[in-house]
Structure formats: C-alpha cells, structure tokens
Amino acid sequence: MAETGIDGTLEDRGPCSAGHSGSGLIKDVLARIGDKWSLLVIGMLDAGPQRFTALHRNVTGISHRMLTHTLRQLQRDGLVSRTSYPEIPPRVEYEVTPLGRTLIEPVLGLVRWADAHHDEIQQSRAAYDAEL
Amino acid sequence: MAETGIDGTLEDRGPCSAGHSGSGLIKDVLARIGDKWSLLVIGMLDAGPQRFTALHRNVTGISHRMLTHTLRQLQRDGLVSRTSYPEIPPRVEYEVTPLGRTLIEPVLGLVRWADAHHDEIQQSRAAYDAEL
DNA sequence: CCGCATCCTGAGGGATACTG
DNA sequence: CAGTATCCCTCAGGATGCGG
C-alpha cells in the first residue's frame, strides 16, 4: 500500500505553529476545499459561468457575505475567474478556470468514496452511539 | 467532462438549514476530513498501529484534547479502531480500519493535486495580492 | 446588480488540571 | 499512560446596511 503520500506530504516536517514557509503543502489546500462553501460554489460553476445572483440563488444556504468572500478566495487562488461587464446595472460573471477544473476530478474521487461508504459510516455511528 | 457528480451529489437538494435527513451526503464526510486534524492522524496511523502518546508526539502541533477528540470521531465513524490493553500502566493502540484504508486512496488524489498545483496557486495568490 | 464594512453569535480548538 | 472536564479565546460566518 502506498504510504508514500500521506505522512510524507500531508505533514509539515516541523512546527506548524509559526506557519513557516518551507514545504507549503496541502494544509492550505485542505483549508480551501475543506471550508463550508468553496466546493459547493465550484460545483455550481462547473455547470457553466454564472453571475453573482444566480450563484446566490443556486448555492442554497449561502449568505451574501460568504458568497462574496468565497469567490474572492477562489479567485485569489486562480480557481475561478471573475469577469465584470461595465453596464448599468453592473453584470459580473464567474467561471471555473482550467486550474479549477483540474481540481474537480480528485474531488469527485472523494465524492464517490463518500457516496460508496456513507451508509457504512452511518451504521458505525449508530453502533457507537448505542453502546454507552 | 463528468459534471455528473459535483452538483448532483455535493448538494443537498433542499434547505440545509434544518439539517434534515434525506440524502445524507458528502457534507459530513467533508466535515470530517476537512477538519484540522483527522487526515493528519489517519496519515500517521497509516504507517501502522500507534499508541496515544506516540501519536501525540508524531502529529506535530496537536493538543492532548484534540487528539482525544479526533480519535473519538474517527472511531465513531469506523475509520479507526481502538484497542485497550488492561495493564498497568494502561496501553491503548489505535489502528486504521479497512474502511479507513479505503479513504486514503481518494485523499491521496487530492494530495497529489495539491502537490502538483500548489505553486500555481502560490503564483496566483501573489499576482492577486500585487494588484491593489 | 454587485461589493465592502460593521456588528454579533457560536463552534472549534488550545491550555491546564484532575481522575483511574 | 490515557481520558475527561473546565476555562477561555479566536475566528468563521450570518444579518444588515451603505456605496458604486
């Protein structure tokens, strides 16, 4: 089994307290995709370019503030591009970048895993909660 | 491109406000692996069974409290098993379950992605931060 | 229509000390 | 050595309102 990856690449090899430079690493990527909304937004944008309001409608529970913020982060990381059309009223379209698209694939791996095993997990949780 | 997955499986198809039952879905899986420590712990345990103190030493920045808590969650989800040996002093060993091992693979997909693209991301961030 | 600033609450998570 | 409980603080993130 390839144990080459996890402890060799996930870990920082050093005190992460100071957030030093060095390896850079996965932690901030996890921080990005692990947050509450990024994946949902990317998932929505995967269906095609969308304007702000459309996203706000489609991403179900997201607040105005968080949508803005999430889009900013994704844009900063180069996963999503923002195009503003100087009209009245203003129109802004968001789109997944090529880099962003490459992320979708590995994420789908996780999605499939979750889909395949979430009932096992449910059972395990039920069993665990039962024995007290 | 398989856009079959993301918006069809990530999303709840309904107001997630009430945390209703229905699809179950990936969100709680993401919540598990998206948290600060779970993946690090699993990564460590991937190298073989370990006792509490060993983990505490190896997982770099984790606090006593969070290690306990994380292990409990993983155990509850059936990703990690706990074996307690009734000795003095007590000895407890943690180990990745078969289910837990199946998780490692898709996670490695993400790890590889992060590894392959984190410099692009860094550049993108730098570029973004420059233009103000 | 879109974005930013402000305020406020609650969950996450660290430090510490106490039990078995 | 392993686990639990308590305290406290930080910050993600929701609500709202103004500006462009």
Short mmCIF file of C-alpha atoms in Angstrom, two decimals, chain B:
data_model
loop_
_atom_site.label_atom_id
_atom_site.label_comp_id
_atom_site.label_asym_id
_atom_site.label_seq_id
_atom_site.Cartn_x
_atom_site.Cartn_y
_atom_site.Cartn_z
CA MET B 1 -16.36 16.24 -18.68
CA ALA B 2 -18.17 14.39 -15.95
CA GLU B 3 -20.19 17.07 -14.28
CA THR B 4 -22.47 14.30 -13.17
CA GLY B 5 -21.05 14.31 -9.73
CA ILE B 6 -20.42 17.60 -8.11
CA ASP B 7 -23.67 19.46 -8.18
CA GLY B 8 -25.67 16.28 -8.14
CA THR B 9 -24.03 14.74 -5.13
CA LEU B 10 -22.49 17.55 -3.20
CA GLU B 11 -25.68 19.46 -2.96
CA ASP B 12 -28.48 18.59 -0.66
CA ARG B 13 -31.39 19.46 -2.94
CA GLY B 14 -33.15 21.37 -0.27
CA PRO B 15 -32.67 23.85 2.51
CA CYS B 16 -29.76 22.57 4.54
CA SER B 17 -30.83 24.85 7.32
CA ALA B 18 -32.65 22.21 9.30
CA GLY B 19 -30.08 19.51 8.70
CA HIS B 20 -32.81 17.20 7.52
CA SER B 21 -32.32 13.53 6.75
CA GLY B 22 -32.85 12.81 3.08
CA SER B 23 -29.69 12.39 1.03
CA GLY B 24 -27.27 12.13 3.92
CA LEU B 25 -24.50 13.22 1.57
CA ILE B 26 -20.94 14.26 1.49
CA LYS B 27 -21.11 17.30 3.65
CA ASP B 28 -20.47 15.43 6.87
CA VAL B 29 -17.70 13.42 5.25
CA LEU B 30 -16.13 16.68 4.20
CA ALA B 31 -16.71 17.96 7.68
CA ARG B 32 -14.74 15.01 8.99
CA ILE B 33 -11.81 15.07 6.63
CA GLY B 34 -11.96 18.82 6.31
CA ASP B 35 -11.26 19.42 9.94
CA LYS B 36 -7.89 20.36 11.25
CA TRP B 37 -6.53 17.02 12.38
CA SER B 38 -8.36 13.94 11.11
CA LEU B 39 -6.32 13.47 7.99
CA LEU B 40 -3.06 14.02 9.80
CA VAL B 41 -3.99 11.39 12.36
CA ILE B 42 -5.11 8.92 9.72
CA GLY B 43 -1.93 9.64 7.84
CA MET B 44 0.14 8.80 10.89
CA LEU B 45 -1.82 5.67 11.59
CA ASP B 46 -1.41 4.60 8.02
CA ALA B 47 2.19 3.84 8.91
CA GLY B 48 0.97 1.28 11.44
CA PRO B 49 -0.77 0.97 14.80
CA GLN B 50 0.26 3.52 17.35
CA ARG B 51 -0.40 4.34 20.95
CA PHE B 52 -1.83 7.57 22.15
CA THR B 53 1.42 9.13 23.23
CA ALA B 54 3.20 8.17 20.05
CA LEU B 55 0.50 9.88 18.04
CA HIS B 56 0.70 12.89 20.26
CA ARG B 57 4.42 13.09 19.59
CA ASN B 58 4.15 12.49 15.87
CA VAL B 59 1.23 14.65 14.86
CA THR B 60 3.29 17.77 15.50
CA GLY B 61 1.00 20.53 16.65
CA ILE B 62 -1.97 18.68 18.05
CA SER B 63 -3.14 19.21 21.61
CA HIS B 64 -3.93 16.44 24.01
CA ARG B 65 -7.57 17.39 23.96
CA MET B 66 -7.90 17.49 20.20
CA LEU B 67 -6.11 14.19 19.72
CA THR B 68 -8.58 12.51 22.02
CA HIS B 69 -11.48 14.19 20.34
CA THR B 70 -10.31 13.45 16.82
CA LEU B 71 -9.68 9.80 17.63
CA ARG B 72 -13.16 9.54 19.09
CA GLN B 73 -14.71 10.91 15.93
CA LEU B 74 -12.70 8.62 13.70
CA GLN B 75 -13.53 5.68 15.88
CA ARG B 76 -17.19 6.57 15.82
CA ASP B 77 -17.13 6.71 12.04
CA GLY B 78 -15.42 3.33 11.92
CA LEU B 79 -12.27 4.68 10.32
CA VAL B 80 -10.02 3.92 13.25
CA SER B 81 -10.16 1.14 15.82
CA ARG B 82 -9.17 1.39 19.44
CA THR B 83 -7.67 -1.49 21.40
CA SER B 84 -7.15 -1.12 25.10
CA TYR B 85 -4.85 -3.50 26.97
CA PRO B 86 -5.73 -3.82 30.66
CA GLU B 87 -2.23 -3.36 32.01
CA ILE B 88 -0.59 -1.05 34.44
CA PRO B 89 0.15 1.46 33.15
CA PRO B 90 -2.66 1.33 30.61
CA ARG B 91 -1.80 0.83 26.98
CA VAL B 92 -4.09 1.77 24.12
CA GLU B 93 -3.40 1.21 20.48
CA TYR B 94 -5.08 2.89 17.57
CA GLU B 95 -5.20 1.44 14.11
CA VAL B 96 -6.74 2.30 10.75
CA THR B 97 -9.66 0.03 9.91
CA PRO B 98 -10.14 -1.45 6.44
CA LEU B 99 -12.76 1.21 5.84
CA GLY B 100 -10.29 3.83 6.91
CA ARG B 101 -7.75 2.49 4.46
CA THR B 102 -10.16 2.86 1.58
CA LEU B 103 -10.33 6.54 2.40
CA ILE B 104 -6.62 7.01 1.99
CA GLU B 105 -6.68 6.42 -1.73
CA PRO B 106 -9.06 9.23 -2.76
CA VAL B 107 -7.37 11.52 -0.29
CA LEU B 108 -4.07 10.82 -1.96
CA GLY B 109 -5.70 12.02 -5.15
CA LEU B 110 -6.19 15.37 -3.52
CA VAL B 111 -2.73 15.30 -2.06
CA ARG B 112 -1.26 14.73 -5.49
CA TRP B 113 -3.35 17.54 -6.89
CA ALA B 114 -2.23 19.91 -4.17
CA ASP B 115 1.34 18.87 -4.71
CA ALA B 116 1.09 19.34 -8.45
CA HIS B 117 -0.61 22.72 -8.35
CA HIS B 118 0.35 24.45 -5.17
CA ASP B 119 2.97 26.53 -6.91
CA GLU B 120 0.44 27.69 -9.49
CA ILE B 121 -1.75 28.65 -6.58
CA GLN B 122 1.06 30.48 -4.87
CA GLN B 123 1.73 32.43 -8.03
CA SER B 124 -1.91 33.22 -8.48
CA ARG B 125 -2.10 34.47 -4.93
CA ALA B 126 0.97 36.58 -5.34
CA ALA B 127 -0.39 38.07 -8.55
CA TYR B 128 -3.72 38.76 -6.93
CA ASP B 129 -2.17 40.37 -3.90
CA ALA B 130 0.07 42.53 -6.04
CA GLU B 131 -2.68 44.32 -7.93
CA LEU B 132 -4.36 46.57 -5.44
#
